Amino acid sequence: MPTEEASKPVVIVGAGVSGLALGNFLLREGIDCVVLERRDRDHVERRQRAGVIDTRATRAFRKRGLEDRIVGGSPVQAGLGFRVDGQDRWLDLVADEHREGRFCPQQVLVRNLITVFEQEGGDLRFGTEVTVEDGERPRVRLGDGAIIEGDFIAGCDGSHGATRAAIPEGRITRHSHEFGYAWLVVLTDAPPTRQTLMAIHSRGFAAAFARGPEASRFYLQCPLGDTVADWPDERIWSELETRFCEPIATKGTIVEKGLVPLRSEVLSPMSHGGIHLLGDAAHIVPPSSAKGMNLALHDADVFAEALVRYYEKDDRSLLDAYSDTRLRDVWNYQAFATWFTDTVHDAGDPGCRGEFRHRVARADLARLFTSDTANRLLSEFIAGLN
Ligand code: RFL
């Protein structure tokens, strides 16, 4: 039998964005939980990925009095910078209420979430890989065989994690979509030339994003079969300069490169008994949509509210509705992510999906700059308010 301290109301698997946000939200409400993370602290605090926290996620921190400590000081995202065939096109986000998103690199967000969680006395254990076991009271098994059971297991452990693997075959359906191309993902140690820039060019899509004062991310669309060996540093710089139609002022050293096939995935339902999935464990959107980290934060917001209702009022209604509530939103964002990803890629290289799609994408892109309605819809998606 598990000992008394081997039981927690909520066991959170994974100290990424969703797990740490959920842990902090629960701690604010006095709900005890433990966060178990397989990697060490250094790895988790340095992992570089996303860079923008949307309006909805910013508000989730604000309503719990956490905005300043988590995203304070990060610049506001006011628009999107495009470079279309070498011409700068700035797209203002239309309304002030949609301009609360912040440029905040994922590693900064994660570091702040860890700091606040620990300052508030949260139980966070690094270097603790677990397996998850389904049952009337679900539980996790640690590497040394110890067991922690919970009223609830929050599976915040990504798309290759242990939680989704614990759900019996046939209880969850996996819906997936492959876009048919990949991104070469490059990290450099140099400050960014500009905050955000997306290049639409006949050789393919490219993007440059700030990732704090001493790091920049570059992305290059490439065929699925490419390997990192196909992309020596000189080819990367030359291809970026061709697609941006300008020299890259601050190149720096390339410290990381990898290939990411663009894909989307949704697991449905997102709950099974006492096991609930959050973030990448439940859904993947392509990085081009800049929504993966934000959907993880929205999940944590909704799941935390459901748990508060359950523990404070003995009312399961929000918990029972968690999967349906989130899937409505998730499919909405998959629609946006698919449209945006197709548009910025098809508008570039006509060889990718043909001349017809190319011309449709060019029309879609142009409309964003000429139609207030199209701009407002995009702004709402970017803000996470749609
Ligand atoms: P995370 O952040 O990956 O955290 C999961 C954690 O679970 C741990 N883990 C386990 N721990 C214990 N036991 C086990 N058995 C475990 N198995 C796994 C892992 O070590 C890890 O620490 O998932 P979460 O919380 O769902 O958050 C999702 C986001 O991290 C992800 O969606 C974004 O990074 C996606 N993403 C972007 N999102 C945006 O909103 N905007 C962007 O601009 C953006 N750019 C990106 C991205 C993802 C990228 N990659 C990784 C493909 C750019 C890239 C290159």
Coordinates of C-alpha atoms and ligand atoms in Angstrom, one line a residue:
M1 CA 0.0 0.0 0.0
P2 CA 1.3 3.5 -0.7
T3 CA 2.3 5.5 2.3
E4 CA 0.3 8.7 3.2
E5 CA 2.8 11.1 1.7
A6 CA 2.7 9.0 -1.5
S7 CA -0.7 10.4 -2.2
K8 CA -1.5 13.9 -3.6
P9 CA -4.8 15.4 -4.8
V10 CA -3.2 16.3 -8.1
V11 CA -0.2 14.6 -9.7
I12 CA 1.3 16.6 -12.6
V13 CA 3.5 14.7 -15.0
G14 CA 5.9 17.0 -16.8
A15 CA 7.4 20.4 -15.9
G16 CA 7.0 22.1 -19.2
V17 CA 4.7 25.0 -19.9
S18 CA 1.4 23.3 -19.1
G19 CA 2.6 21.4 -16.0
L20 CA 4.3 24.4 -14.4
A21 CA 1.4 26.8 -15.2
L22 CA -1.1 24.3 -13.8
G23 CA 1.0 23.8 -10.7
N24 CA 1.2 27.6 -10.1
F25 CA -2.6 28.0 -10.7
L26 CA -3.4 25.3 -8.2
L27 CA -1.0 26.6 -5.6
R28 CA -2.7 30.0 -5.7
E29 CA -6.0 28.3 -4.8
G30 CA -4.5 26.2 -2.0
I31 CA -4.8 22.9 -3.9
D32 CA -1.9 20.5 -3.1
C33 CA 0.0 19.0 -6.1
V34 CA 3.3 17.6 -7.1
V35 CA 5.1 18.2 -10.4
L36 CA 7.3 15.3 -11.6
E37 CA 9.8 16.0 -14.4
R38 CA 12.2 13.5 -16.0
R39 CA 14.8 15.9 -17.2
D40 CA 17.2 17.9 -14.9
R41 CA 16.5 21.6 -14.0
D42 CA 19.3 22.9 -16.3
H43 CA 17.8 21.2 -19.3
V44 CA 14.3 22.4 -18.6
E45 CA 15.4 26.0 -18.0
R46 CA 17.4 26.2 -21.2
R47 CA 15.0 24.5 -23.6
Q48 CA 14.4 27.1 -26.4
R49 CA 11.2 26.9 -28.3
A50 CA 8.3 29.4 -28.5
G51 CA 8.4 33.2 -28.1
V52 CA 5.0 34.7 -27.9
I53 CA 2.4 34.5 -25.1
D54 CA -1.0 35.5 -26.4
T55 CA -3.6 37.9 -24.9
R56 CA -5.7 35.0 -23.5
A57 CA -2.8 33.4 -21.7
T58 CA -1.5 36.8 -20.4
R59 CA -5.0 37.3 -18.9
A60 CA -4.9 33.8 -17.3
F61 CA -1.8 35.0 -15.3
R62 CA -3.4 38.4 -14.6
K63 CA -6.6 37.1 -13.1
R64 CA -4.5 35.1 -10.6
G65 CA -2.3 38.0 -9.7
L66 CA 0.7 36.4 -11.4
E67 CA 1.2 38.6 -14.5
D68 CA 4.0 40.7 -13.2
R69 CA 6.1 37.8 -11.8
I70 CA 5.6 35.6 -14.9
V71 CA 5.5 37.9 -18.0
G72 CA 6.3 41.3 -16.5
G73 CA 8.7 43.4 -18.5
S74 CA 8.1 41.5 -21.8
P75 CA 7.3 43.7 -24.8
V76 CA 3.8 43.7 -26.2
Q77 CA 3.2 42.1 -29.6
A78 CA 1.5 44.8 -31.7
G79 CA 1.6 43.2 -35.1
L80 CA 3.3 40.8 -37.6
G81 CA 6.2 41.7 -39.8
F82 CA 6.2 40.1 -43.3
R83 CA 8.8 40.4 -46.0
V84 CA 7.0 39.6 -49.2
D85 CA 9.3 39.2 -52.2
G86 CA 11.8 41.5 -50.5
Q87 CA 9.2 44.2 -49.6
D88 CA 8.5 45.0 -45.9
R89 CA 4.8 44.6 -45.0
W90 CA 3.8 45.4 -41.4
L91 CA 0.4 44.1 -40.3
D92 CA -0.9 46.0 -37.2
L93 CA -3.1 43.9 -35.0
V94 CA -6.4 45.9 -35.3
A95 CA -7.8 46.5 -31.8
D96 CA -6.2 47.4 -28.5
E97 CA -8.1 44.7 -26.7
H98 CA -6.1 42.2 -28.8
R99 CA -2.8 43.7 -28.0
E100 CA -2.0 42.1 -24.7
G101 CA 0.2 39.3 -26.1
R102 CA 3.9 39.5 -25.0
F103 CA 7.2 38.5 -26.6
C104 CA 8.4 36.2 -23.9
P105 CA 10.8 33.3 -24.9
Q106 CA 9.5 30.0 -23.7
Q107 CA 12.7 29.4 -21.6
V108 CA 12.1 32.7 -19.8
L109 CA 8.5 31.8 -19.1
V110 CA 9.5 28.4 -17.8
R111 CA 12.2 29.8 -15.6
N112 CA 9.8 32.3 -14.1
L113 CA 7.1 29.6 -13.5
I114 CA 9.7 27.5 -11.7
T115 CA 10.9 30.4 -9.6
V116 CA 7.4 31.4 -8.5
F117 CA 6.3 27.8 -7.9
E118 CA 9.3 27.1 -5.6
Q119 CA 9.0 30.5 -3.8
E120 CA 5.4 29.6 -3.0
G121 CA 6.5 26.2 -1.5
G122 CA 5.5 24.0 -4.5
D123 CA 6.7 20.4 -4.7
L124 CA 8.7 20.1 -7.9
R125 CA 11.0 17.1 -8.5
F126 CA 13.5 17.1 -11.4
G127 CA 15.2 13.9 -12.7
T128 CA 12.0 12.0 -11.9
E129 CA 10.8 9.9 -14.9
V130 CA 7.5 8.2 -14.2
T131 CA 5.1 5.7 -15.8
V132 CA 1.4 6.2 -15.4
E133 CA -1.0 3.5 -14.3
D134 CA -4.7 3.7 -15.0
G135 CA -7.2 2.6 -12.3
E136 CA -10.0 3.7 -10.0
R137 CA -7.4 6.0 -8.4
P138 CA -4.8 6.6 -11.1
R139 CA -1.2 6.6 -10.0
V140 CA 2.4 7.1 -11.2
R141 CA 5.3 4.9 -10.6
L142 CA 8.8 6.5 -10.1
G143 CA 12.0 4.9 -11.3
D144 CA 12.8 3.5 -7.9
G145 CA 9.4 1.7 -7.8
A146 CA 7.8 4.2 -5.4
I147 CA 4.2 5.1 -6.2
I148 CA 2.3 8.3 -5.9
E149 CA -1.5 8.1 -6.4
G150 CA -3.8 11.0 -7.0
D151 CA -7.4 12.0 -7.3
F152 CA -6.3 13.2 -10.7
I153 CA -3.3 12.8 -13.0
A154 CA -2.6 15.8 -15.2
G155 CA -0.7 14.5 -18.2
C156 CA 1.5 17.5 -19.1
D157 CA 4.3 15.3 -20.5
G158 CA 4.2 16.1 -24.3
S159 CA 3.4 14.0 -27.3
H160 CA 5.9 11.2 -26.4
G161 CA 5.0 11.2 -22.7
A162 CA 3.9 8.4 -20.4
T163 CA 0.4 9.6 -19.7
R164 CA -1.2 9.1 -23.1
A165 CA 0.5 5.7 -23.3
A166 CA -1.3 4.7 -20.1
I167 CA -4.8 5.2 -21.7
P168 CA -6.1 1.9 -23.0
E169 CA -6.1 1.3 -26.7
G170 CA -9.5 2.2 -28.2
R171 CA -10.4 4.8 -25.6
I172 CA -8.9 7.7 -27.4
T173 CA -8.8 8.6 -31.1
R174 CA -5.8 10.2 -32.7
H175 CA -6.5 12.6 -35.6
S176 CA -3.5 13.8 -37.5
H177 CA -2.4 15.8 -40.5
E178 CA 0.9 16.1 -42.3
F179 CA 1.7 19.3 -44.1
G180 CA 4.1 17.6 -46.5
Y181 CA 7.2 19.8 -45.8
A182 CA 9.6 20.4 -43.0
W183 CA 11.3 23.3 -41.3
L184 CA 15.0 23.6 -40.7
V185 CA 15.1 25.1 -37.2
V186 CA 18.2 27.1 -36.4
L187 CA 19.2 28.7 -33.1
T188 CA 22.0 31.4 -33.0
D189 CA 23.7 33.2 -30.1
A190 CA 23.3 36.6 -31.7
P191 CA 20.8 39.3 -30.9
P192 CA 17.9 39.6 -33.3
T193 CA 17.9 42.1 -36.1
R194 CA 14.1 42.6 -35.6
Q195 CA 11.5 41.0 -33.3
T196 CA 9.5 39.0 -35.9
L197 CA 9.9 38.6 -39.6
M198 CA 8.3 36.1 -42.0
A199 CA 9.6 35.9 -45.5
I200 CA 7.3 34.9 -48.4
H201 CA 9.5 34.0 -51.3
S202 CA 9.4 31.7 -54.4
R203 CA 12.3 29.6 -52.9
G204 CA 10.1 28.9 -49.8
F205 CA 9.1 30.3 -46.5
A206 CA 11.6 31.6 -44.0
A207 CA 11.3 33.3 -40.6
A208 CA 13.4 35.1 -38.0
F209 CA 12.3 35.5 -34.4
A210 CA 13.9 37.1 -31.4
R211 CA 14.5 34.8 -28.5
G212 CA 15.7 37.2 -25.9
P213 CA 18.7 39.6 -26.1
E214 CA 21.3 37.0 -27.0
A215 CA 19.5 34.5 -29.2
S216 CA 17.7 34.3 -32.5
R217 CA 15.6 31.6 -34.1
F218 CA 15.6 31.2 -37.9
Y219 CA 13.3 28.8 -39.8
L220 CA 13.7 27.6 -43.4
Q221 CA 11.0 25.6 -45.2
C222 CA 12.6 22.5 -46.8
P223 CA 11.6 19.2 -48.3
L224 CA 10.7 16.4 -45.9
G225 CA 13.6 14.2 -47.0
D226 CA 16.3 16.7 -46.1
T227 CA 18.8 16.0 -43.3
V228 CA 20.8 18.4 -41.2
A229 CA 23.9 17.3 -43.2
D230 CA 22.2 18.9 -46.3
W231 CA 22.4 22.2 -44.5
P232 CA 25.9 23.4 -43.7
D233 CA 26.1 26.8 -42.0
E234 CA 27.1 28.7 -45.2
R235 CA 24.0 27.3 -47.1
I236 CA 21.7 28.4 -44.2
W237 CA 23.0 32.0 -44.3
S238 CA 22.9 32.2 -48.0
E239 CA 19.4 30.8 -48.3
L240 CA 18.1 33.1 -45.5
E241 CA 19.6 36.1 -47.3
T242 CA 18.0 35.0 -50.6
R243 CA 14.6 34.5 -49.1
F244 CA 14.7 37.7 -47.0
C245 CA 16.3 39.6 -50.0
E246 CA 18.6 41.4 -47.7
P247 CA 21.8 40.7 -45.7
I248 CA 21.4 39.2 -42.2
A249 CA 23.1 42.0 -40.1
T250 CA 23.9 40.0 -36.9
K251 CA 24.7 36.4 -37.8
G252 CA 26.4 35.1 -34.7
T253 CA 27.2 31.4 -34.3
I254 CA 24.7 28.6 -35.1
V255 CA 24.4 26.7 -31.8
E256 CA 21.6 24.3 -32.7
K257 CA 20.0 23.0 -35.9
G258 CA 17.3 20.4 -36.4
L259 CA 14.5 19.4 -38.8
V260 CA 10.9 19.5 -37.8
P261 CA 8.3 18.0 -40.1
L262 CA 5.2 20.2 -39.9
R263 CA 2.2 18.3 -38.6
S264 CA -0.9 18.6 -36.5
E265 CA -2.5 16.1 -34.1
V266 CA -5.5 16.0 -31.8
L267 CA -6.3 13.3 -29.3
S268 CA -10.0 13.0 -28.6
P269 CA -11.3 12.9 -25.8
M270 CA -8.7 14.6 -23.7
S271 CA -9.8 12.8 -20.5
H272 CA -10.1 9.2 -19.4
G273 CA -11.3 8.5 -15.9
G274 CA -9.1 10.5 -13.5
I275 CA -6.4 11.0 -16.2
H276 CA -6.6 14.3 -18.1
L277 CA -4.3 15.4 -20.9
L278 CA -2.9 19.0 -21.3
G279 CA -0.7 20.7 -23.9
D280 CA 1.3 18.7 -26.5
A281 CA 0.2 15.5 -24.8
A282 CA -3.3 16.2 -26.2
H283 CA -2.6 18.2 -29.4
I284 CA 0.1 19.4 -31.7
V285 CA -0.1 22.5 -33.9
P286 CA 2.7 23.4 -36.4
P287 CA 5.2 26.0 -35.0
S288 CA 4.2 28.3 -37.9
S289 CA 1.0 29.1 -36.0
A290 CA 2.8 30.0 -32.7
K291 CA 0.0 28.4 -30.8
G292 CA 1.4 25.2 -29.2
M293 CA 2.7 26.9 -26.0
N294 CA -0.5 29.0 -25.8
L295 CA -2.9 26.1 -26.2
A296 CA -0.9 24.5 -23.3
L297 CA -1.5 27.6 -21.2
H298 CA -5.2 27.7 -22.1
D299 CA -5.6 24.0 -21.1
A300 CA -3.9 24.7 -17.7
D301 CA -6.3 27.7 -17.2
V302 CA -9.4 25.7 -17.9
F303 CA -8.3 22.6 -16.0
A304 CA -7.3 24.6 -13.0
E305 CA -10.7 26.2 -12.9
A306 CA -12.4 22.8 -13.1
L307 CA -10.3 21.5 -10.2
V308 CA -11.0 24.6 -8.1
R309 CA -14.8 24.1 -8.6
Y310 CA -14.5 20.4 -7.7
Y311 CA -12.5 20.9 -4.5
E312 CA -14.3 24.0 -3.3
K313 CA -17.9 23.1 -4.2
D314 CA -17.8 19.4 -4.7
D315 CA -19.1 20.1 -8.2
R316 CA -17.7 17.9 -11.1
S317 CA -19.4 19.7 -13.9
L318 CA -16.4 21.6 -15.2
L319 CA -14.2 18.6 -14.9
D320 CA -16.6 16.4 -16.8
A321 CA -16.8 19.1 -19.5
Y322 CA -13.0 19.7 -19.6
S323 CA -12.4 17.6 -22.8
D324 CA -15.4 19.0 -24.7
T325 CA -14.6 22.6 -23.7
R326 CA -11.0 22.3 -24.8
L327 CA -11.6 20.3 -28.0
R328 CA -14.0 23.0 -29.2
D329 CA -11.2 25.6 -28.9
V330 CA -8.4 23.2 -30.1
W331 CA -10.2 22.4 -33.3
N332 CA -10.9 26.1 -33.8
Y333 CA -7.1 26.7 -33.5
Q334 CA -6.3 23.8 -35.7
A335 CA -8.5 25.5 -38.4
F336 CA -6.5 28.7 -37.9
A337 CA -3.1 26.9 -37.8
T338 CA -3.9 25.0 -41.0
W339 CA -5.0 28.0 -42.9
F340 CA -2.1 30.2 -41.7
T341 CA 0.5 27.5 -42.4
D342 CA -0.9 26.7 -45.8
T343 CA -1.2 30.4 -46.7
V344 CA 2.4 31.5 -45.8
H345 CA 3.9 28.4 -47.5
D346 CA 1.7 28.3 -50.6
A347 CA 2.1 32.1 -51.1
G348 CA 5.8 31.5 -51.6
D349 CA 6.9 28.5 -53.6
P350 CA 4.4 27.5 -56.3
G351 CA 6.2 24.2 -56.8
C352 CA 5.0 23.2 -53.3
R353 CA 1.3 22.7 -54.0
G354 CA 0.8 24.1 -57.5
E355 CA 0.1 27.4 -59.1
F356 CA -3.7 27.4 -58.2
R357 CA -3.0 27.1 -54.4
H358 CA -0.2 29.7 -54.9
R359 CA -2.5 32.3 -56.3
V360 CA -5.3 31.6 -53.8
A361 CA -2.7 32.0 -51.0
R362 CA -1.5 35.3 -52.5
A363 CA -5.1 36.6 -52.5
D364 CA -5.6 35.5 -48.9
L365 CA -2.4 37.2 -47.8
A366 CA -3.2 40.4 -49.7
R367 CA -6.7 40.5 -48.0
L368 CA -5.1 40.7 -44.6
F369 CA -3.6 44.1 -45.5
T370 CA -6.8 45.5 -47.2
S371 CA -9.7 44.1 -45.2
D372 CA -10.5 45.2 -41.7
T373 CA -12.7 42.1 -41.3
A374 CA -9.9 39.7 -42.3
N375 CA -7.4 41.6 -40.1
R376 CA -9.8 41.4 -37.1
L377 CA -10.3 37.7 -37.5
L378 CA -6.5 37.1 -37.7
S379 CA -6.0 39.4 -34.7
E380 CA -8.5 37.4 -32.6
F381 CA -6.9 34.1 -33.5
I382 CA -3.4 35.5 -32.7
A383 CA -4.8 36.9 -29.4
G384 CA -6.3 33.5 -28.5
L385 CA -9.7 35.2 -28.2
N386 CA -11.5 33.5 -31.0
Ligands
RFL1 P1 6.6 20.5 -22.9 O1 6.9 21.9 -22.7 O2 7.3 19.7 -23.9 O3 6.8 19.8 -21.5 C1 6.6 18.4 -21.4 C2 7.5 17.9 -20.2 O4 7.2 16.6 -19.8 C3 8.4 15.9 -19.5 N1 8.2 14.5 -19.6 C4 8.2 13.7 -18.5 N2 8.3 13.9 -17.2 C5 8.2 12.9 -16.3 N3 8.0 11.6 -16.7 C6 7.8 11.3 -18.0 N4 7.6 10.1 -18.4 C7 7.9 12.4 -19.0 N5 7.8 12.4 -20.3 C8 8.0 13.7 -20.7 C9 9.4 16.5 -20.6 O5 10.8 16.3 -20.2 C10 9.0 18.0 -20.6 O6 9.7 18.8 -19.7 O7 5.0 20.3 -23.2 P2 3.7 21.3 -22.9 O8 3.7 21.7 -21.4 O9 2.6 20.6 -23.5 O10 4.0 22.6 -23.7 C11 3.9 22.6 -25.1 C12 4.9 23.6 -25.7 O11 6.2 23.4 -25.1 C13 4.9 23.5 -27.2 O12 3.6 23.4 -27.7 C14 5.6 24.7 -27.9 O13 7.0 24.7 -27.6 C15 5.4 24.6 -29.4 N6 6.1 25.6 -30.1 C16 5.6 26.9 -30.2 N7 4.5 27.2 -29.5 C17 4.1 28.5 -29.6 O14 3.0 28.8 -28.9 N8 4.7 29.5 -30.3 C18 5.9 29.2 -31.0 O15 6.4 30.1 -31.6 C19 6.4 27.9 -31.0 N9 7.5 27.6 -31.6 C20 7.3 25.3 -30.8 C21 8.0 26.3 -31.5 C22 7.8 24.0 -30.8 C23 9.0 23.7 -31.5 N10 9.5 22.4 -31.5 C24 9.8 21.7 -30.3 C25 9.0 21.6 -32.6 C26 9.2 26.0 -32.2 C27 9.7 24.7 -32.2 C28 11.0 24.5 -32.9

